[in-house]
Amino acid sequence: MNTFNLNSRFQIASICFFLAIVFIYGKNKKLPLLSTKYFSVMFVSEGVYLLCDLASVYTISHMDTVPAWVNRTVHQFFFISLEMSVISLYLYVSILQKEQKRFHLKQVVFGMLPFVISLVAVIFLPIYYENSDKGMYSYGPSVIVLYLALSYYIILTFEISFHNFMDKDRRTFLRAGLIVWAIALLFQILAKQYH
């Protein structure tokens, strides 16, 4: 089994699971709330992230035939879509906490500054790739900045979850999801076996 087939199984399973959720979500009636719009953005971000993740596995497993600039571009889209998934969750939870009220400029700047910094890092800083017996992953300065930004949004969203604006079950589900994100991020930082 080649490295792409071996390393893409998780991504393909995730896409199938995501499509099932999209089908269920699409069948339900949606209220015209600001949180519904943010949730839809989160859904789209997650779909783009999953596709970019699969594409990045392909390019890194075919570095001998894929041009370096294509591999880098795909990874840049992958990193940006990953962060957009986490940011959209943060924005969705924030708008729920604010009871559907719009953000003030100061809140937008405070909330988006780490994203802008990591975006600049992903565009301009080096990205290195490993495809060997040690595993398949990307690393380098841009990845470090990205992980710091992701950690910031996960911690911020977790902190917001302690405010009493949702029922106990939803709060438990949110925290469990954030813990999964945090474990996955920690695994990528420490193990560097999957990207």
Short mmCIF file of N, CA and C in Angstrom, two decimals:
data_model
loop_
_atom_site.label_atom_id
_atom_site.label_comp_id
_atom_site.label_asym_id
_atom_site.label_seq_id
_atom_site.Cartn_x
_atom_site.Cartn_y
_atom_site.Cartn_z
N MET A 1 0.84 -1.19 0.00
CA MET A 1 0.00 0.00 0.00
C MET A 1 0.88 1.24 0.00
N ASN A 2 0.66 2.20 -0.96
CA ASN A 2 1.52 3.37 -1.01
C ASN A 2 1.20 4.34 0.13
N THR A 3 2.10 5.31 0.35
CA THR A 3 1.97 6.20 1.50
C THR A 3 0.70 7.05 1.45
N PHE A 4 0.26 7.43 0.24
CA PHE A 4 -0.97 8.22 0.15
C PHE A 4 -2.17 7.39 0.60
N ASN A 5 -2.30 6.18 0.09
CA ASN A 5 -3.42 5.31 0.49
C ASN A 5 -3.40 5.04 1.99
N LEU A 6 -2.22 4.81 2.52
CA LEU A 6 -2.07 4.52 3.94
C LEU A 6 -2.45 5.72 4.80
N ASN A 7 -1.97 6.91 4.41
CA ASN A 7 -2.16 8.11 5.24
C ASN A 7 -3.45 8.87 4.96
N SER A 8 -4.18 8.51 3.91
CA SER A 8 -5.40 9.24 3.58
C SER A 8 -6.66 8.59 4.12
N ARG A 9 -6.53 7.42 4.74
CA ARG A 9 -7.72 6.71 5.23
C ARG A 9 -8.49 7.53 6.26
N PHE A 10 -7.78 8.16 7.18
CA PHE A 10 -8.45 8.97 8.21
C PHE A 10 -9.18 10.15 7.57
N GLN A 11 -8.54 10.83 6.61
CA GLN A 11 -9.16 11.97 5.95
C GLN A 11 -10.42 11.56 5.18
N ILE A 12 -10.35 10.44 4.48
CA ILE A 12 -11.51 9.97 3.71
C ILE A 12 -12.66 9.61 4.65
N ALA A 13 -12.35 8.93 5.76
CA ALA A 13 -13.39 8.60 6.74
C ALA A 13 -14.00 9.86 7.33
N SER A 14 -13.16 10.87 7.60
CA SER A 14 -13.64 12.14 8.15
C SER A 14 -14.57 12.86 7.17
N ILE A 15 -14.21 12.84 5.89
CA ILE A 15 -15.05 13.48 4.86
C ILE A 15 -16.40 12.78 4.77
N CYS A 16 -16.42 11.45 4.84
CA CYS A 16 -17.69 10.69 4.79
C CYS A 16 -18.56 11.04 6.00
N PHE A 17 -17.95 11.09 7.17
CA PHE A 17 -18.68 11.46 8.39
C PHE A 17 -19.21 12.89 8.28
N PHE A 18 -18.39 13.78 7.76
CA PHE A 18 -18.79 15.18 7.59
C PHE A 18 -19.97 15.30 6.63
N LEU A 19 -19.94 14.56 5.52
CA LEU A 19 -21.04 14.59 4.55
C LEU A 19 -22.35 14.10 5.17
N ALA A 20 -22.26 13.11 6.05
CA ALA A 20 -23.46 12.63 6.74
C ALA A 20 -24.04 13.73 7.63
N ILE A 21 -23.17 14.46 8.31
CA ILE A 21 -23.62 15.56 9.17
C ILE A 21 -24.22 16.68 8.33
N VAL A 22 -23.60 16.99 7.19
CA VAL A 22 -24.13 18.02 6.28
C VAL A 22 -25.54 17.63 5.83
N PHE A 23 -25.73 16.36 5.51
CA PHE A 23 -27.05 15.89 5.08
C PHE A 23 -28.09 16.10 6.18
N ILE A 24 -27.74 15.73 7.41
CA ILE A 24 -28.67 15.90 8.54
C ILE A 24 -28.93 17.38 8.80
N TYR A 25 -27.86 18.19 8.78
CA TYR A 25 -27.99 19.63 9.02
C TYR A 25 -28.85 20.29 7.94
N GLY A 26 -28.66 19.88 6.70
CA GLY A 26 -29.42 20.47 5.59
C GLY A 26 -30.90 20.18 5.65
N LYS A 27 -31.28 19.06 6.27
CA LYS A 27 -32.69 18.69 6.36
C LYS A 27 -33.45 19.49 7.42
N ASN A 28 -32.74 20.01 8.40
CA ASN A 28 -33.38 20.73 9.50
C ASN A 28 -33.64 22.18 9.16
N LYS A 29 -34.75 22.69 9.66
CA LYS A 29 -35.08 24.10 9.46
C LYS A 29 -34.17 24.96 10.32
N LYS A 30 -33.71 26.07 9.75
CA LYS A 30 -32.78 26.95 10.46
C LYS A 30 -33.41 28.30 10.77
N LEU A 31 -33.19 28.78 11.98
CA LEU A 31 -33.68 30.10 12.37
C LEU A 31 -32.77 31.17 11.78
N PRO A 32 -33.33 32.32 11.38
CA PRO A 32 -32.50 33.39 10.80
C PRO A 32 -31.77 34.20 11.88
N LEU A 33 -30.87 33.53 12.58
CA LEU A 33 -30.11 34.17 13.66
C LEU A 33 -28.67 34.38 13.22
N LEU A 34 -28.00 35.30 13.90
CA LEU A 34 -26.59 35.55 13.62
C LEU A 34 -25.76 34.29 13.90
N SER A 35 -26.12 33.57 14.97
CA SER A 35 -25.39 32.34 15.31
C SER A 35 -25.54 31.28 14.22
N THR A 36 -26.69 31.26 13.55
CA THR A 36 -26.89 30.30 12.45
C THR A 36 -25.93 30.60 11.31
N LYS A 37 -25.73 31.89 11.01
CA LYS A 37 -24.78 32.27 9.96
C LYS A 37 -23.35 31.86 10.33
N TYR A 38 -22.98 32.09 11.60
CA TYR A 38 -21.65 31.71 12.05
C TYR A 38 -21.47 30.20 12.02
N PHE A 39 -22.54 29.48 12.39
CA PHE A 39 -22.48 28.02 12.35
C PHE A 39 -22.30 27.52 10.92
N SER A 40 -22.98 28.17 9.98
CA SER A 40 -22.84 27.80 8.56
C SER A 40 -21.42 28.05 8.07
N VAL A 41 -20.84 29.17 8.50
CA VAL A 41 -19.44 29.48 8.14
C VAL A 41 -18.52 28.40 8.72
N MET A 42 -18.81 27.99 9.96
CA MET A 42 -18.01 26.94 10.60
C MET A 42 -18.12 25.64 9.81
N PHE A 43 -19.31 25.33 9.34
CA PHE A 43 -19.53 24.12 8.54
C PHE A 43 -18.73 24.16 7.24
N VAL A 44 -18.80 25.28 6.53
CA VAL A 44 -18.08 25.43 5.27
C VAL A 44 -16.57 25.34 5.52
N SER A 45 -16.10 26.02 6.58
CA SER A 45 -14.67 26.00 6.93
C SER A 45 -14.20 24.58 7.18
N GLU A 46 -15.02 23.81 7.88
CA GLU A 46 -14.65 22.43 8.20
C GLU A 46 -14.57 21.59 6.93
N GLY A 47 -15.51 21.80 6.00
CA GLY A 47 -15.48 21.07 4.74
C GLY A 47 -14.25 21.39 3.92
N VAL A 48 -13.91 22.68 3.83
CA VAL A 48 -12.71 23.10 3.09
C VAL A 48 -11.45 22.53 3.76
N TYR A 49 -11.44 22.56 5.08
CA TYR A 49 -10.30 22.02 5.83
C TYR A 49 -10.08 20.54 5.52
N LEU A 50 -11.16 19.75 5.52
CA LEU A 50 -11.03 18.32 5.26
C LEU A 50 -10.50 18.05 3.85
N LEU A 51 -10.98 18.82 2.87
CA LEU A 51 -10.50 18.65 1.50
C LEU A 51 -9.03 19.05 1.37
N CYS A 52 -8.67 20.17 2.01
CA CYS A 52 -7.28 20.63 1.97
C CYS A 52 -6.36 19.65 2.69
N ASP A 53 -6.86 19.05 3.77
CA ASP A 53 -6.07 18.05 4.50
C ASP A 53 -5.77 16.86 3.59
N LEU A 54 -6.78 16.38 2.90
CA LEU A 54 -6.59 15.26 1.97
C LEU A 54 -5.62 15.63 0.85
N ALA A 55 -5.77 16.84 0.32
CA ALA A 55 -4.86 17.31 -0.75
C ALA A 55 -3.43 17.41 -0.25
N SER A 56 -3.25 17.88 1.00
CA SER A 56 -1.89 18.01 1.54
C SER A 56 -1.24 16.64 1.76
N VAL A 57 -2.04 15.65 2.14
CA VAL A 57 -1.51 14.29 2.27
C VAL A 57 -1.04 13.80 0.90
N TYR A 58 -1.82 14.11 -0.12
CA TYR A 58 -1.44 13.69 -1.49
C TYR A 58 -0.12 14.35 -1.90
N THR A 59 -0.03 15.68 -1.73
CA THR A 59 1.17 16.37 -2.22
C THR A 59 2.43 15.97 -1.47
N ILE A 60 2.29 15.75 -0.15
CA ILE A 60 3.49 15.39 0.61
C ILE A 60 3.90 13.93 0.34
N SER A 61 2.93 13.08 -0.01
CA SER A 61 3.28 11.69 -0.32
C SER A 61 3.75 11.52 -1.77
N HIS A 62 3.61 12.59 -2.56
CA HIS A 62 4.07 12.56 -3.95
C HIS A 62 5.05 13.71 -4.23
N MET A 63 5.90 14.01 -3.25
CA MET A 63 6.83 15.13 -3.42
C MET A 63 7.79 14.93 -4.57
N ASP A 64 8.00 13.68 -4.97
CA ASP A 64 8.91 13.42 -6.09
C ASP A 64 8.31 13.82 -7.43
N THR A 65 6.97 13.91 -7.51
CA THR A 65 6.33 14.29 -8.78
C THR A 65 5.57 15.62 -8.70
N VAL A 66 5.17 16.02 -7.51
CA VAL A 66 4.43 17.29 -7.34
C VAL A 66 5.44 18.43 -7.22
N PRO A 67 5.29 19.51 -8.02
CA PRO A 67 6.21 20.65 -7.90
C PRO A 67 6.20 21.23 -6.48
N ALA A 68 7.35 21.71 -6.04
CA ALA A 68 7.49 22.23 -4.68
C ALA A 68 6.51 23.37 -4.40
N TRP A 69 6.28 24.24 -5.40
CA TRP A 69 5.39 25.38 -5.18
C TRP A 69 3.94 24.92 -5.01
N VAL A 70 3.57 23.81 -5.67
CA VAL A 70 2.21 23.26 -5.51
C VAL A 70 2.07 22.69 -4.11
N ASN A 71 3.07 21.94 -3.66
CA ASN A 71 3.05 21.36 -2.32
C ASN A 71 2.92 22.47 -1.27
N ARG A 72 3.72 23.53 -1.42
CA ARG A 72 3.67 24.64 -0.47
C ARG A 72 2.31 25.33 -0.49
N THR A 73 1.77 25.60 -1.68
CA THR A 73 0.48 26.27 -1.80
C THR A 73 -0.64 25.45 -1.17
N VAL A 74 -0.62 24.15 -1.44
CA VAL A 74 -1.64 23.26 -0.85
C VAL A 74 -1.53 23.27 0.67
N HIS A 75 -0.32 23.22 1.19
CA HIS A 75 -0.13 23.25 2.64
C HIS A 75 -0.55 24.59 3.23
N GLN A 76 -0.30 25.67 2.51
CA GLN A 76 -0.75 26.98 3.00
C GLN A 76 -2.28 27.02 3.11
N PHE A 77 -2.97 26.51 2.09
CA PHE A 77 -4.43 26.44 2.15
C PHE A 77 -4.89 25.52 3.28
N PHE A 78 -4.16 24.42 3.46
CA PHE A 78 -4.49 23.50 4.55
C PHE A 78 -4.38 24.20 5.90
N PHE A 79 -3.26 24.91 6.12
CA PHE A 79 -3.06 25.60 7.40
C PHE A 79 -4.12 26.67 7.64
N ILE A 80 -4.40 27.45 6.60
CA ILE A 80 -5.39 28.52 6.73
C ILE A 80 -6.78 27.94 6.99
N SER A 81 -7.14 26.88 6.29
CA SER A 81 -8.46 26.28 6.50
C SER A 81 -8.56 25.63 7.88
N LEU A 82 -7.46 25.08 8.38
CA LEU A 82 -7.44 24.52 9.73
C LEU A 82 -7.72 25.62 10.75
N GLU A 83 -7.03 26.74 10.58
CA GLU A 83 -7.25 27.84 11.52
C GLU A 83 -8.66 28.42 11.39
N MET A 84 -9.16 28.50 10.17
CA MET A 84 -10.52 29.01 9.97
C MET A 84 -11.55 28.12 10.67
N SER A 85 -11.31 26.82 10.69
CA SER A 85 -12.22 25.90 11.39
C SER A 85 -12.27 26.22 12.88
N VAL A 86 -11.09 26.43 13.46
CA VAL A 86 -11.02 26.72 14.90
C VAL A 86 -11.56 28.11 15.20
N ILE A 87 -11.22 29.10 14.35
CA ILE A 87 -11.72 30.46 14.55
C ILE A 87 -13.23 30.52 14.43
N SER A 88 -13.79 29.82 13.46
CA SER A 88 -15.24 29.87 13.28
C SER A 88 -15.96 29.26 14.47
N LEU A 89 -15.37 28.25 15.10
CA LEU A 89 -15.95 27.71 16.34
C LEU A 89 -15.89 28.77 17.44
N TYR A 90 -14.74 29.44 17.56
CA TYR A 90 -14.60 30.52 18.55
C TYR A 90 -15.64 31.62 18.31
N LEU A 91 -15.82 32.03 17.05
CA LEU A 91 -16.79 33.08 16.74
C LEU A 91 -18.22 32.63 17.01
N TYR A 92 -18.51 31.38 16.68
CA TYR A 92 -19.85 30.84 16.93
C TYR A 92 -20.17 30.84 18.42
N VAL A 93 -19.24 30.34 19.23
CA VAL A 93 -19.45 30.30 20.68
C VAL A 93 -19.53 31.72 21.24
N SER A 94 -18.70 32.62 20.72
CA SER A 94 -18.71 34.01 21.19
C SER A 94 -20.04 34.69 20.91
N ILE A 95 -20.61 34.46 19.74
CA ILE A 95 -21.88 35.10 19.38
C ILE A 95 -23.03 34.52 20.21
N LEU A 96 -22.93 33.25 20.57
CA LEU A 96 -23.92 32.67 21.48
C LEU A 96 -23.83 33.32 22.86
N GLN A 97 -22.59 33.52 23.31
CA GLN A 97 -22.39 34.15 24.61
C GLN A 97 -22.89 35.60 24.62
N LYS A 98 -22.73 36.28 23.48
CA LYS A 98 -23.17 37.68 23.38
C LYS A 98 -24.67 37.80 23.09
N GLU A 99 -25.36 36.66 23.07
CA GLU A 99 -26.81 36.63 22.83
C GLU A 99 -27.17 37.28 21.49
N GLN A 100 -26.46 36.86 20.44
CA GLN A 100 -26.73 37.26 19.06
C GLN A 100 -26.35 38.71 18.74
N LYS A 101 -25.67 39.39 19.67
CA LYS A 101 -25.26 40.78 19.40
C LYS A 101 -23.97 40.78 18.59
N ARG A 102 -23.84 41.78 17.73
CA ARG A 102 -22.66 41.87 16.87
C ARG A 102 -21.42 42.28 17.68
N PHE A 103 -20.25 41.99 17.12
CA PHE A 103 -18.99 42.33 17.78
C PHE A 103 -18.66 43.80 17.61
N HIS A 104 -18.01 44.38 18.62
CA HIS A 104 -17.46 45.73 18.51
C HIS A 104 -16.10 45.64 17.82
N LEU A 105 -15.63 46.76 17.28
CA LEU A 105 -14.35 46.79 16.56
C LEU A 105 -13.21 46.28 17.43
N LYS A 106 -13.18 46.68 18.70
CA LYS A 106 -12.11 46.25 19.61
C LYS A 106 -12.12 44.73 19.77
N GLN A 107 -13.30 44.14 19.86
CA GLN A 107 -13.41 42.69 19.99
C GLN A 107 -12.94 41.99 18.72
N VAL A 108 -13.24 42.57 17.57
CA VAL A 108 -12.82 41.99 16.30
C VAL A 108 -11.30 42.01 16.19
N VAL A 109 -10.68 43.15 16.53
CA VAL A 109 -9.22 43.29 16.46
C VAL A 109 -8.56 42.31 17.43
N PHE A 110 -9.05 42.28 18.66
CA PHE A 110 -8.50 41.38 19.68
C PHE A 110 -8.65 39.92 19.26
N GLY A 111 -9.80 39.60 18.69
CA GLY A 111 -10.08 38.22 18.31
C GLY A 111 -9.34 37.76 17.07
N MET A 112 -9.09 38.67 16.13
CA MET A 112 -8.51 38.27 14.84
C MET A 112 -7.00 38.51 14.72
N LEU A 113 -6.40 39.20 15.66
CA LEU A 113 -4.97 39.52 15.57
C LEU A 113 -4.09 38.26 15.46
N PRO A 114 -4.30 37.23 16.30
CA PRO A 114 -3.48 36.01 16.15
C PRO A 114 -3.66 35.36 14.78
N PHE A 115 -4.87 35.41 14.23
CA PHE A 115 -5.11 34.85 12.91
C PHE A 115 -4.30 35.60 11.85
N VAL A 116 -4.32 36.93 11.92
CA VAL A 116 -3.58 37.74 10.94
C VAL A 116 -2.08 37.45 11.04
N ILE A 117 -1.56 37.35 12.26
CA ILE A 117 -0.14 37.06 12.46
C ILE A 117 0.22 35.70 11.87
N SER A 118 -0.61 34.70 12.15
CA SER A 118 -0.33 33.36 11.64
C SER A 118 -0.51 33.28 10.12
N LEU A 119 -1.44 34.07 9.58
CA LEU A 119 -1.64 34.12 8.14
C LEU A 119 -0.38 34.65 7.45
N VAL A 120 0.19 35.72 8.00
CA VAL A 120 1.43 36.29 7.47
C VAL A 120 2.56 35.25 7.57
N ALA A 121 2.60 34.54 8.71
CA ALA A 121 3.64 33.52 8.91
C ALA A 121 3.51 32.40 7.89
N VAL A 122 2.28 31.93 7.67
CA VAL A 122 2.04 30.84 6.72
C VAL A 122 2.41 31.26 5.30
N ILE A 123 2.17 32.51 4.96
CA ILE A 123 2.47 33.00 3.61
C ILE A 123 3.97 33.19 3.40
N PHE A 124 4.66 33.74 4.42
CA PHE A 124 6.04 34.18 4.19
C PHE A 124 7.13 33.31 4.84
N LEU A 125 6.83 32.62 5.93
CA LEU A 125 7.87 31.85 6.62
C LEU A 125 8.03 30.46 5.99
N PRO A 126 9.18 29.85 6.19
CA PRO A 126 9.44 28.53 5.58
C PRO A 126 8.53 27.43 6.14
N ILE A 127 8.24 26.47 5.27
CA ILE A 127 7.54 25.24 5.64
C ILE A 127 8.43 24.09 5.15
N TYR A 128 8.71 23.14 6.05
CA TYR A 128 9.52 21.98 5.68
C TYR A 128 8.64 20.73 5.76
N TYR A 129 9.06 19.69 5.06
CA TYR A 129 8.24 18.48 4.95
C TYR A 129 9.06 17.25 5.26
N GLU A 130 8.42 16.29 5.88
CA GLU A 130 9.04 15.01 6.18
C GLU A 130 8.14 13.90 5.63
N ASN A 131 8.73 13.03 4.82
CA ASN A 131 8.03 11.85 4.33
C ASN A 131 9.02 10.71 4.36
N SER A 132 9.04 10.00 5.47
CA SER A 132 10.03 8.94 5.66
C SER A 132 9.44 7.89 6.60
N ASP A 133 10.29 6.99 7.07
CA ASP A 133 9.85 5.99 8.04
C ASP A 133 9.39 6.63 9.34
N LYS A 134 9.86 7.86 9.61
CA LYS A 134 9.45 8.57 10.82
C LYS A 134 8.00 9.05 10.72
N GLY A 135 7.49 9.16 9.51
CA GLY A 135 6.12 9.63 9.32
C GLY A 135 6.05 10.70 8.25
N MET A 136 4.84 11.22 8.06
CA MET A 136 4.58 12.30 7.10
C MET A 136 4.05 13.49 7.86
N TYR A 137 4.76 14.60 7.76
CA TYR A 137 4.30 15.81 8.44
C TYR A 137 5.02 17.02 7.88
N SER A 138 4.48 18.19 8.22
CA SER A 138 5.14 19.44 7.86
C SER A 138 5.55 20.14 9.15
N TYR A 139 6.60 20.93 9.06
CA TYR A 139 7.13 21.61 10.25
C TYR A 139 7.86 22.87 9.83
N GLY A 140 8.32 23.63 10.82
CA GLY A 140 9.05 24.86 10.53
C GLY A 140 8.43 26.06 11.24
N PRO A 141 9.00 27.25 11.02
CA PRO A 141 8.54 28.45 11.72
C PRO A 141 7.06 28.77 11.49
N SER A 142 6.59 28.62 10.26
CA SER A 142 5.18 28.94 9.98
C SER A 142 4.25 28.00 10.74
N VAL A 143 4.64 26.74 10.87
CA VAL A 143 3.82 25.75 11.58
C VAL A 143 3.80 26.07 13.08
N ILE A 144 4.92 26.51 13.62
CA ILE A 144 4.98 26.87 15.04
C ILE A 144 4.04 28.05 15.33
N VAL A 145 4.08 29.08 14.48
CA VAL A 145 3.19 30.23 14.66
C VAL A 145 1.73 29.81 14.54
N LEU A 146 1.46 28.93 13.59
CA LEU A 146 0.10 28.41 13.42
C LEU A 146 -0.37 27.69 14.68
N TYR A 147 0.47 26.82 15.24
CA TYR A 147 0.10 26.08 16.45
C TYR A 147 -0.15 27.02 17.62
N LEU A 148 0.64 28.07 17.72
CA LEU A 148 0.42 29.05 18.79
C LEU A 148 -0.93 29.74 18.63
N ALA A 149 -1.26 30.12 17.40
CA ALA A 149 -2.56 30.77 17.15
C ALA A 149 -3.71 29.82 17.44
N LEU A 150 -3.59 28.57 17.01
CA LEU A 150 -4.63 27.58 17.28
C LEU A 150 -4.81 27.37 18.77
N SER A 151 -3.70 27.30 19.51
CA SER A 151 -3.77 27.14 20.96
C SER A 151 -4.50 28.31 21.60
N TYR A 152 -4.22 29.51 21.10
CA TYR A 152 -4.88 30.72 21.61
C TYR A 152 -6.39 30.61 21.45
N TYR A 153 -6.86 30.23 20.27
CA TYR A 153 -8.30 30.15 20.02
C TYR A 153 -8.97 29.02 20.79
N ILE A 154 -8.27 27.91 20.95
CA ILE A 154 -8.83 26.80 21.72
C ILE A 154 -8.98 27.21 23.19
N ILE A 155 -7.95 27.83 23.76
CA ILE A 155 -7.99 28.27 25.16
C ILE A 155 -9.07 29.34 25.35
N LEU A 156 -9.15 30.29 24.42
CA LEU A 156 -10.14 31.36 24.52
C LEU A 156 -11.56 30.80 24.46
N THR A 157 -11.80 29.87 23.55
CA THR A 157 -13.13 29.27 23.43
C THR A 157 -13.45 28.45 24.68
N PHE A 158 -12.46 27.75 25.21
CA PHE A 158 -12.67 26.97 26.43
C PHE A 158 -13.03 27.90 27.59
N GLU A 159 -12.35 29.04 27.66
CA GLU A 159 -12.64 30.01 28.73
C GLU A 159 -14.07 30.54 28.60
N ILE A 160 -14.49 30.83 27.39
CA ILE A 160 -15.85 31.34 27.16
C ILE A 160 -16.89 30.30 27.59
N SER A 161 -16.56 29.03 27.46
CA SER A 161 -17.51 27.97 27.79
C SER A 161 -17.88 27.94 29.28
N PHE A 162 -17.11 28.62 30.11
CA PHE A 162 -17.42 28.66 31.55
C PHE A 162 -18.47 29.71 31.88
N HIS A 163 -18.85 30.54 30.92
CA HIS A 163 -19.92 31.52 31.14
C HIS A 163 -21.25 30.80 30.96
N ASN A 164 -22.22 31.17 31.73
CA ASN A 164 -23.51 30.47 31.72
C ASN A 164 -24.42 30.99 30.61
N PHE A 165 -24.19 30.57 29.38
CA PHE A 165 -25.04 31.02 28.27
C PHE A 165 -25.59 29.83 27.47
N MET A 166 -25.25 28.62 27.88
CA MET A 166 -25.79 27.44 27.21
C MET A 166 -26.07 26.37 28.24
N ASP A 167 -26.92 25.41 27.87
CA ASP A 167 -27.27 24.37 28.82
C ASP A 167 -26.09 23.43 29.06
N LYS A 168 -26.22 22.63 30.11
CA LYS A 168 -25.12 21.77 30.56
C LYS A 168 -24.67 20.79 29.48
N ASP A 169 -25.61 20.19 28.76
CA ASP A 169 -25.25 19.20 27.73
C ASP A 169 -24.44 19.82 26.60
N ARG A 170 -24.87 20.99 26.12
CA ARG A 170 -24.14 21.67 25.04
C ARG A 170 -22.77 22.11 25.52
N ARG A 171 -22.69 22.59 26.77
CA ARG A 171 -21.40 23.02 27.32
C ARG A 171 -20.45 21.82 27.42
N THR A 172 -20.96 20.67 27.87
CA THR A 172 -20.14 19.46 27.98
C THR A 172 -19.66 19.02 26.60
N PHE A 173 -20.56 19.06 25.61
CA PHE A 173 -20.21 18.68 24.25
C PHE A 173 -19.14 19.62 23.68
N LEU A 174 -19.30 20.92 23.92
CA LEU A 174 -18.32 21.91 23.44
C LEU A 174 -16.95 21.66 24.07
N ARG A 175 -16.92 21.47 25.38
CA ARG A 175 -15.65 21.25 26.06
C ARG A 175 -14.99 19.96 25.60
N ALA A 176 -15.80 18.92 25.39
CA ALA A 176 -15.24 17.65 24.90
C ALA A 176 -14.61 17.85 23.52
N GLY A 177 -15.30 18.61 22.65
CA GLY A 177 -14.76 18.91 21.33
C GLY A 177 -13.46 19.69 21.40
N LEU A 178 -13.40 20.67 22.30
CA LEU A 178 -12.19 21.47 22.47
C LEU A 178 -11.03 20.62 23.01
N ILE A 179 -11.36 19.69 23.90
CA ILE A 179 -10.32 18.81 24.43
C ILE A 179 -9.77 17.92 23.32
N VAL A 180 -10.65 17.44 22.43
CA VAL A 180 -10.21 16.63 21.29
C VAL A 180 -9.29 17.46 20.40
N TRP A 181 -9.68 18.73 20.10
CA TRP A 181 -8.83 19.61 19.30
C TRP A 181 -7.47 19.78 19.97
N ALA A 182 -7.49 20.02 21.30
CA ALA A 182 -6.24 20.26 22.04
C ALA A 182 -5.34 19.03 22.01
N ILE A 183 -5.93 17.84 22.19
CA ILE A 183 -5.15 16.60 22.16
C ILE A 183 -4.57 16.38 20.77
N ALA A 184 -5.39 16.62 19.74
CA ALA A 184 -4.91 16.45 18.36
C ALA A 184 -3.76 17.41 18.07
N LEU A 185 -3.89 18.64 18.54
CA LEU A 185 -2.84 19.64 18.34
C LEU A 185 -1.57 19.24 19.08
N LEU A 186 -1.73 18.79 20.32
CA LEU A 186 -0.58 18.36 21.11
C LEU A 186 0.09 17.15 20.47
N PHE A 187 -0.71 16.24 19.95
CA PHE A 187 -0.18 15.06 19.27
C PHE A 187 0.65 15.47 18.06
N GLN A 188 0.14 16.43 17.28
CA GLN A 188 0.87 16.89 16.10
C GLN A 188 2.16 17.57 16.47
N ILE A 189 2.14 18.33 17.57
CA ILE A 189 3.35 19.04 18.00
C ILE A 189 4.40 18.06 18.49
N LEU A 190 3.98 17.10 19.30
CA LEU A 190 4.93 16.20 19.94
C LEU A 190 5.32 15.01 19.07
N ALA A 191 4.32 14.35 18.50
CA ALA A 191 4.59 13.12 17.75
C ALA A 191 5.02 13.40 16.32
N LYS A 192 4.42 14.39 15.70
CA LYS A 192 4.71 14.74 14.30
C LYS A 192 4.60 13.53 13.38
N GLN A 193 3.61 12.71 13.63
CA GLN A 193 3.43 11.54 12.77
C GLN A 193 2.41 11.80 11.68
N TYR A 194 1.46 12.68 11.95
CA TYR A 194 0.43 13.02 10.98
C TYR A 194 0.34 14.52 10.94
N HIS A 195 0.01 15.10 9.79
CA HIS A 195 -0.13 16.56 9.69
C HIS A 195 -1.52 16.90 9.26
#
